[in-house]
Short mmCIF file of C-alpha atoms in Angstrom, two decimals:
data_model
loop_
_atom_site.label_atom_id
_atom_site.label_comp_id
_atom_site.label_asym_id
_atom_site.label_seq_id
_atom_site.Cartn_x
_atom_site.Cartn_y
_atom_site.Cartn_z
CA MET A 1 65.83 -124.02 -56.42
CA PRO A 2 63.65 -120.98 -56.92
CA LEU A 3 64.60 -118.49 -59.53
CA ILE A 4 65.42 -114.95 -58.38
CA SER A 5 64.24 -112.42 -60.82
CA GLU A 6 66.79 -109.84 -61.51
CA GLU A 7 65.80 -106.14 -61.86
CA PRO A 8 66.06 -105.08 -65.43
CA GLN A 9 69.06 -102.91 -66.05
CA ILE A 10 68.20 -99.61 -67.72
CA PRO A 11 70.85 -98.65 -70.15
CA GLU A 12 72.37 -95.26 -69.69
CA SER A 13 71.18 -94.20 -73.09
CA ALA A 14 67.58 -94.60 -71.97
CA GLN A 15 67.96 -92.45 -68.82
CA GLY A 16 68.03 -89.15 -70.81
CA PRO A 17 70.93 -86.86 -71.32
CA ARG A 18 72.93 -86.03 -68.25
CA VAL A 19 73.21 -82.26 -67.77
CA THR A 20 76.65 -81.23 -66.84
CA PRO A 21 77.29 -77.62 -65.87
CA ALA A 22 79.50 -75.87 -68.27
CA ALA A 23 82.97 -75.29 -67.20
CA GLY A 24 83.43 -72.04 -65.28
CA ARG A 25 79.63 -71.50 -64.87
CA THR A 26 78.18 -71.48 -61.42
CA THR A 27 74.85 -72.86 -60.62
CA PRO A 28 72.37 -70.00 -59.90
CA THR A 29 71.23 -69.74 -56.32
CA PRO A 30 67.45 -69.73 -55.97
CA ARG A 31 66.03 -66.32 -54.97
CA PRO A 32 64.28 -66.19 -51.63
CA VAL A 33 60.55 -65.77 -51.74
CA PRO A 34 59.66 -62.33 -50.39
CA GLY A 35 57.36 -62.32 -47.40
CA PRO A 36 54.16 -60.37 -47.20
CA ARG A 37 54.55 -56.58 -47.42
CA SER A 38 53.36 -54.50 -44.61
CA ALA A 39 51.22 -51.49 -45.31
CA ALA A 40 54.15 -49.24 -44.44
CA THR A 41 56.44 -50.87 -47.00
CA PRO A 42 56.15 -49.14 -50.38
CA ARG A 43 55.78 -51.19 -53.46
CA PRO A 44 58.88 -50.95 -55.67
CA GLY A 45 58.57 -48.24 -58.26
CA ARG A 46 55.74 -46.49 -56.38
CA PRO A 47 56.54 -43.83 -53.80
CA GLY A 48 55.29 -44.49 -50.32
CA PRO A 49 52.82 -42.29 -48.60
CA GLY A 50 54.20 -38.92 -47.64
CA PRO A 51 53.91 -37.40 -44.23
CA ALA A 52 50.39 -37.12 -43.00
CA ARG A 53 48.78 -33.84 -43.94
CA PRO A 54 47.85 -31.78 -40.95
CA ALA A 55 44.17 -31.76 -40.29
CA PRO A 56 42.50 -28.54 -41.40
CA PRO A 57 42.05 -26.11 -38.58
CA ALA A 58 38.75 -26.55 -36.86
CA GLN A 59 36.14 -24.28 -38.23
CA ARG A 60 35.62 -21.29 -36.07
CA ALA A 61 32.72 -22.04 -33.84
CA HIS A 62 29.95 -19.55 -34.09
CA PRO A 63 29.44 -17.86 -30.77
CA ALA A 64 26.42 -19.20 -28.97
CA PRO A 65 23.57 -16.73 -28.89
CA ALA A 66 23.46 -14.80 -25.72
CA ALA A 67 21.03 -16.25 -23.24
CA PRO A 68 17.93 -14.12 -22.92
CA ALA A 69 17.86 -11.96 -19.88
CA PRO A 70 15.78 -13.56 -17.15
CA ALA A 71 12.35 -12.11 -16.89
CA ARG A 72 11.97 -9.76 -14.04
CA PRO A 73 9.81 -11.28 -11.37
CA LYS A 74 6.54 -9.54 -10.94
CA PRO A 75 6.36 -7.59 -7.76
CA ALA A 76 4.78 -9.69 -5.09
CA GLU A 77 1.36 -8.69 -4.05
CA ASN A 78 1.08 -6.91 -0.80
CA PRO A 79 0.91 -9.73 1.73
CA SER A 80 -0.91 -7.40 4.14
CA ALA A 81 -3.75 -6.76 1.68
CA PRO A 82 -6.97 -8.33 2.97
CA GLN A 83 -8.91 -10.99 1.14
CA ILE A 84 -12.05 -9.54 -0.44
CA GLN A 85 -15.36 -11.38 -0.67
CA LEU A 86 -18.51 -10.16 -2.39
CA ILE A 87 -21.88 -11.44 -1.24
CA PRO A 88 -24.52 -10.59 -3.88
CA ALA A 89 -27.59 -9.09 -2.27
CA PRO A 90 -30.26 -6.54 -3.20
CA VAL A 91 -30.22 -3.19 -1.45
CA ALA A 92 -33.10 -4.21 0.79
CA GLY A 93 -31.38 -7.45 1.79
CA ALA A 94 -27.79 -6.24 2.16
CA LEU A 95 -28.06 -5.70 5.91
CA ASP A 96 -29.55 -9.16 6.45
CA ALA A 97 -26.72 -10.63 4.36
CA ALA A 98 -24.19 -8.77 6.51
CA GLU A 99 -25.74 -10.12 9.72
CA GLU A 100 -25.64 -13.64 8.32
CA ALA A 101 -21.97 -13.14 7.45
CA VAL A 102 -21.30 -12.02 11.02
CA ASP A 103 -23.05 -15.09 12.40
CA LEU A 104 -20.92 -17.37 10.21
CA LEU A 105 -17.76 -15.60 11.30
CA LEU A 106 -18.63 -16.03 14.96
CA GLU A 107 -19.51 -19.69 14.42
CA SER A 108 -16.16 -20.24 12.69
CA GLY A 109 -14.34 -19.00 15.79
CA ARG A 110 -13.87 -15.31 15.14
CA ALA A 111 -13.90 -13.20 18.27
CA PRO A 112 -16.70 -10.57 18.36
CA GLY A 113 -14.13 -7.82 18.83
CA ASP A 114 -12.50 -8.79 15.48
CA ILE A 115 -15.53 -7.65 13.45
CA LEU A 116 -16.55 -4.20 12.26
CA VAL A 117 -19.81 -3.77 10.31
CA LEU A 118 -20.34 -0.67 8.16
CA THR A 119 -23.62 0.33 6.51
CA THR A 120 -24.06 2.69 3.55
CA GLY A 121 -27.75 3.43 4.11
CA GLU A 122 -29.93 3.07 7.15
CA GLN A 123 -28.09 2.51 10.40
CA HIS A 124 -28.06 -0.92 11.98
CA PRO A 125 -30.64 -1.03 14.81
CA TRP A 126 -27.89 -1.61 17.37
CA ALA A 127 -25.97 1.48 16.23
CA ALA A 128 -29.10 3.61 16.25
CA HIS A 129 -29.88 2.44 19.77
CA GLU A 130 -26.40 3.08 21.15
CA LEU A 131 -26.16 6.50 19.51
CA SER A 132 -29.24 7.50 21.43
CA PHE A 133 -27.02 7.56 24.52
CA GLY A 134 -24.55 9.92 22.91
CA GLU A 135 -21.60 9.53 20.63
CA ALA A 136 -19.09 9.43 23.45
CA ALA A 137 -20.62 6.30 24.96
CA TYR A 138 -21.12 4.88 21.49
CA TRP A 139 -17.46 5.26 20.45
CA ALA A 140 -16.27 4.10 23.84
CA GLN A 141 -17.70 0.70 23.01
CA HIS A 142 -15.74 0.80 19.74
CA ASP A 143 -12.54 1.60 21.59
CA ALA A 144 -13.13 -1.20 24.06
CA GLY A 145 -12.98 -3.66 21.13
CA ASP A 146 -14.73 -6.50 22.93
CA ASP A 147 -17.82 -6.81 20.74
CA VAL A 148 -19.01 -6.50 17.14
CA PHE A 149 -19.23 -2.82 16.30
CA PHE A 150 -21.77 -1.33 13.84
CA ALA A 151 -21.24 2.07 12.25
CA ASP A 152 -22.14 4.15 9.23
CA VAL A 153 -19.68 3.87 6.38
CA SER A 154 -19.10 7.60 6.53
CA ALA A 155 -17.53 7.02 9.96
CA ALA A 156 -15.01 4.53 8.56
CA ASP A 157 -12.28 7.15 8.85
CA ARG A 158 -12.85 7.27 12.59
CA ALA A 159 -13.15 3.54 13.08
CA GLY A 160 -9.97 1.70 13.85
CA ALA A 161 -8.62 -1.36 12.05
CA ARG A 162 -10.09 -4.75 12.78
CA PRO A 163 -9.25 -8.17 11.33
CA VAL A 164 -12.63 -8.41 9.55
CA VAL A 165 -14.72 -5.59 8.08
CA VAL A 166 -18.21 -6.26 6.71
CA VAL A 167 -19.85 -3.62 4.53
CA ALA A 168 -23.58 -3.69 3.86
CA VAL A 169 -24.41 -1.66 0.75
CA ASN A 170 -28.01 -1.07 1.85
CA GLY A 171 -28.37 2.40 0.39
CA ASP A 172 -27.93 4.25 -2.86
CA ALA A 173 -24.40 4.39 -4.19
CA ASP A 174 -23.63 8.03 -3.59
CA PRO A 175 -20.21 9.54 -4.30
CA THR A 176 -19.07 8.85 -0.75
CA LEU A 177 -19.23 5.11 -1.41
CA ALA A 178 -16.32 5.26 -3.86
CA ARG A 179 -14.28 7.03 -1.20
CA THR A 180 -15.29 5.05 1.85
CA LEU A 181 -15.05 1.53 0.45
CA PRO A 182 -11.27 1.82 -0.09
CA VAL A 183 -11.05 3.15 3.47
CA ALA A 184 -13.00 0.11 4.68
CA ARG A 185 -10.57 -2.10 2.83
CA ASP A 186 -7.66 -0.38 4.56
CA ARG A 187 -9.33 -0.99 7.92
CA ALA A 188 -9.63 -4.75 7.24
CA GLY A 189 -6.60 -6.60 8.47
CA ALA A 190 -7.43 -10.00 6.98
CA LEU A 191 -10.87 -10.04 5.35
CA LEU A 192 -13.23 -7.54 3.72
CA ILE A 193 -16.78 -8.73 3.03
CA VAL A 194 -19.03 -6.52 0.92
CA CYS A 195 -22.74 -7.37 0.73
CA GLY A 196 -24.71 -5.78 -2.07
CA ASP A 197 -25.05 -5.49 -5.81
CA PRO A 198 -21.69 -6.46 -7.39
CA GLN A 199 -22.13 -4.01 -10.27
CA THR A 200 -22.77 -1.16 -7.88
CA ILE A 201 -19.79 -2.12 -5.77
CA ASN A 202 -17.46 -2.45 -8.76
CA SER A 203 -18.63 0.88 -10.10
CA ALA A 204 -17.86 2.51 -6.77
CA LEU A 205 -14.42 0.98 -6.49
CA GLY A 206 -13.50 0.93 -10.17
CA ALA A 207 -11.00 -1.88 -10.44
CA GLY A 208 -10.37 -1.91 -6.72
CA VAL A 209 -12.46 -4.96 -5.97
#
C-alpha cells in the first residue's frame, strides 16, 4: 500500500503576526488615481491662464503712394502728311534723277496724272516746249490732270495738289527754295521726292525735311 505524503503543517507562529484592525478604526479607502490633466485644467496651487489678451490693434497701414499720372500721349503725327524721300544727286544730275524717279513710279503702277515734277533751275524740256504755245495751253494740260506735268518750282503756288510731287533741285539754292519746298510738300498728297544735294535741301527747309 503506497504511502501518501502529507503536506507539512505550518504552525501559526511561523505565518507571521496577524494584523487585526484596531477597534473603532476603519480601514482607509484607497485614493483614486487622477487621470491625465487637460491643458485647460490648472495645476493645483497655480492659477490657470487668464482670459486671452486682445491682439494689439493692427498697425496703421501707410497709405500707398499715389500712382503716377499717366504720361500724356504724344500728339499723333498728321496722317495726311506725305512721306518724304531724298534722292542724293548733284545739281547737274538732279533732273535726270527726277526723270528716273518718274519712270519708277509709272512702272510701279502710278497713273501719269498723279505726278507733278518741279524744277528749281532750268526748265524741263517738255515744259519749255509747251510754254512756247502760251501759258493758257500749258496750264490747261495741268488742269486736265491726265499726264505727268512739269513746272518751275516758283509756279508751285499755282499748281494743284497731286498724290506725288517730285522736285529736282537742279539750280542754285536761292531764297525762293526755302519758301517753295514747303509749298511743294503741301501739294504732295502721299509722297514728296526731292532730288539734289541733301545738305542744300536741308538748309533750305531747316528741319522741315
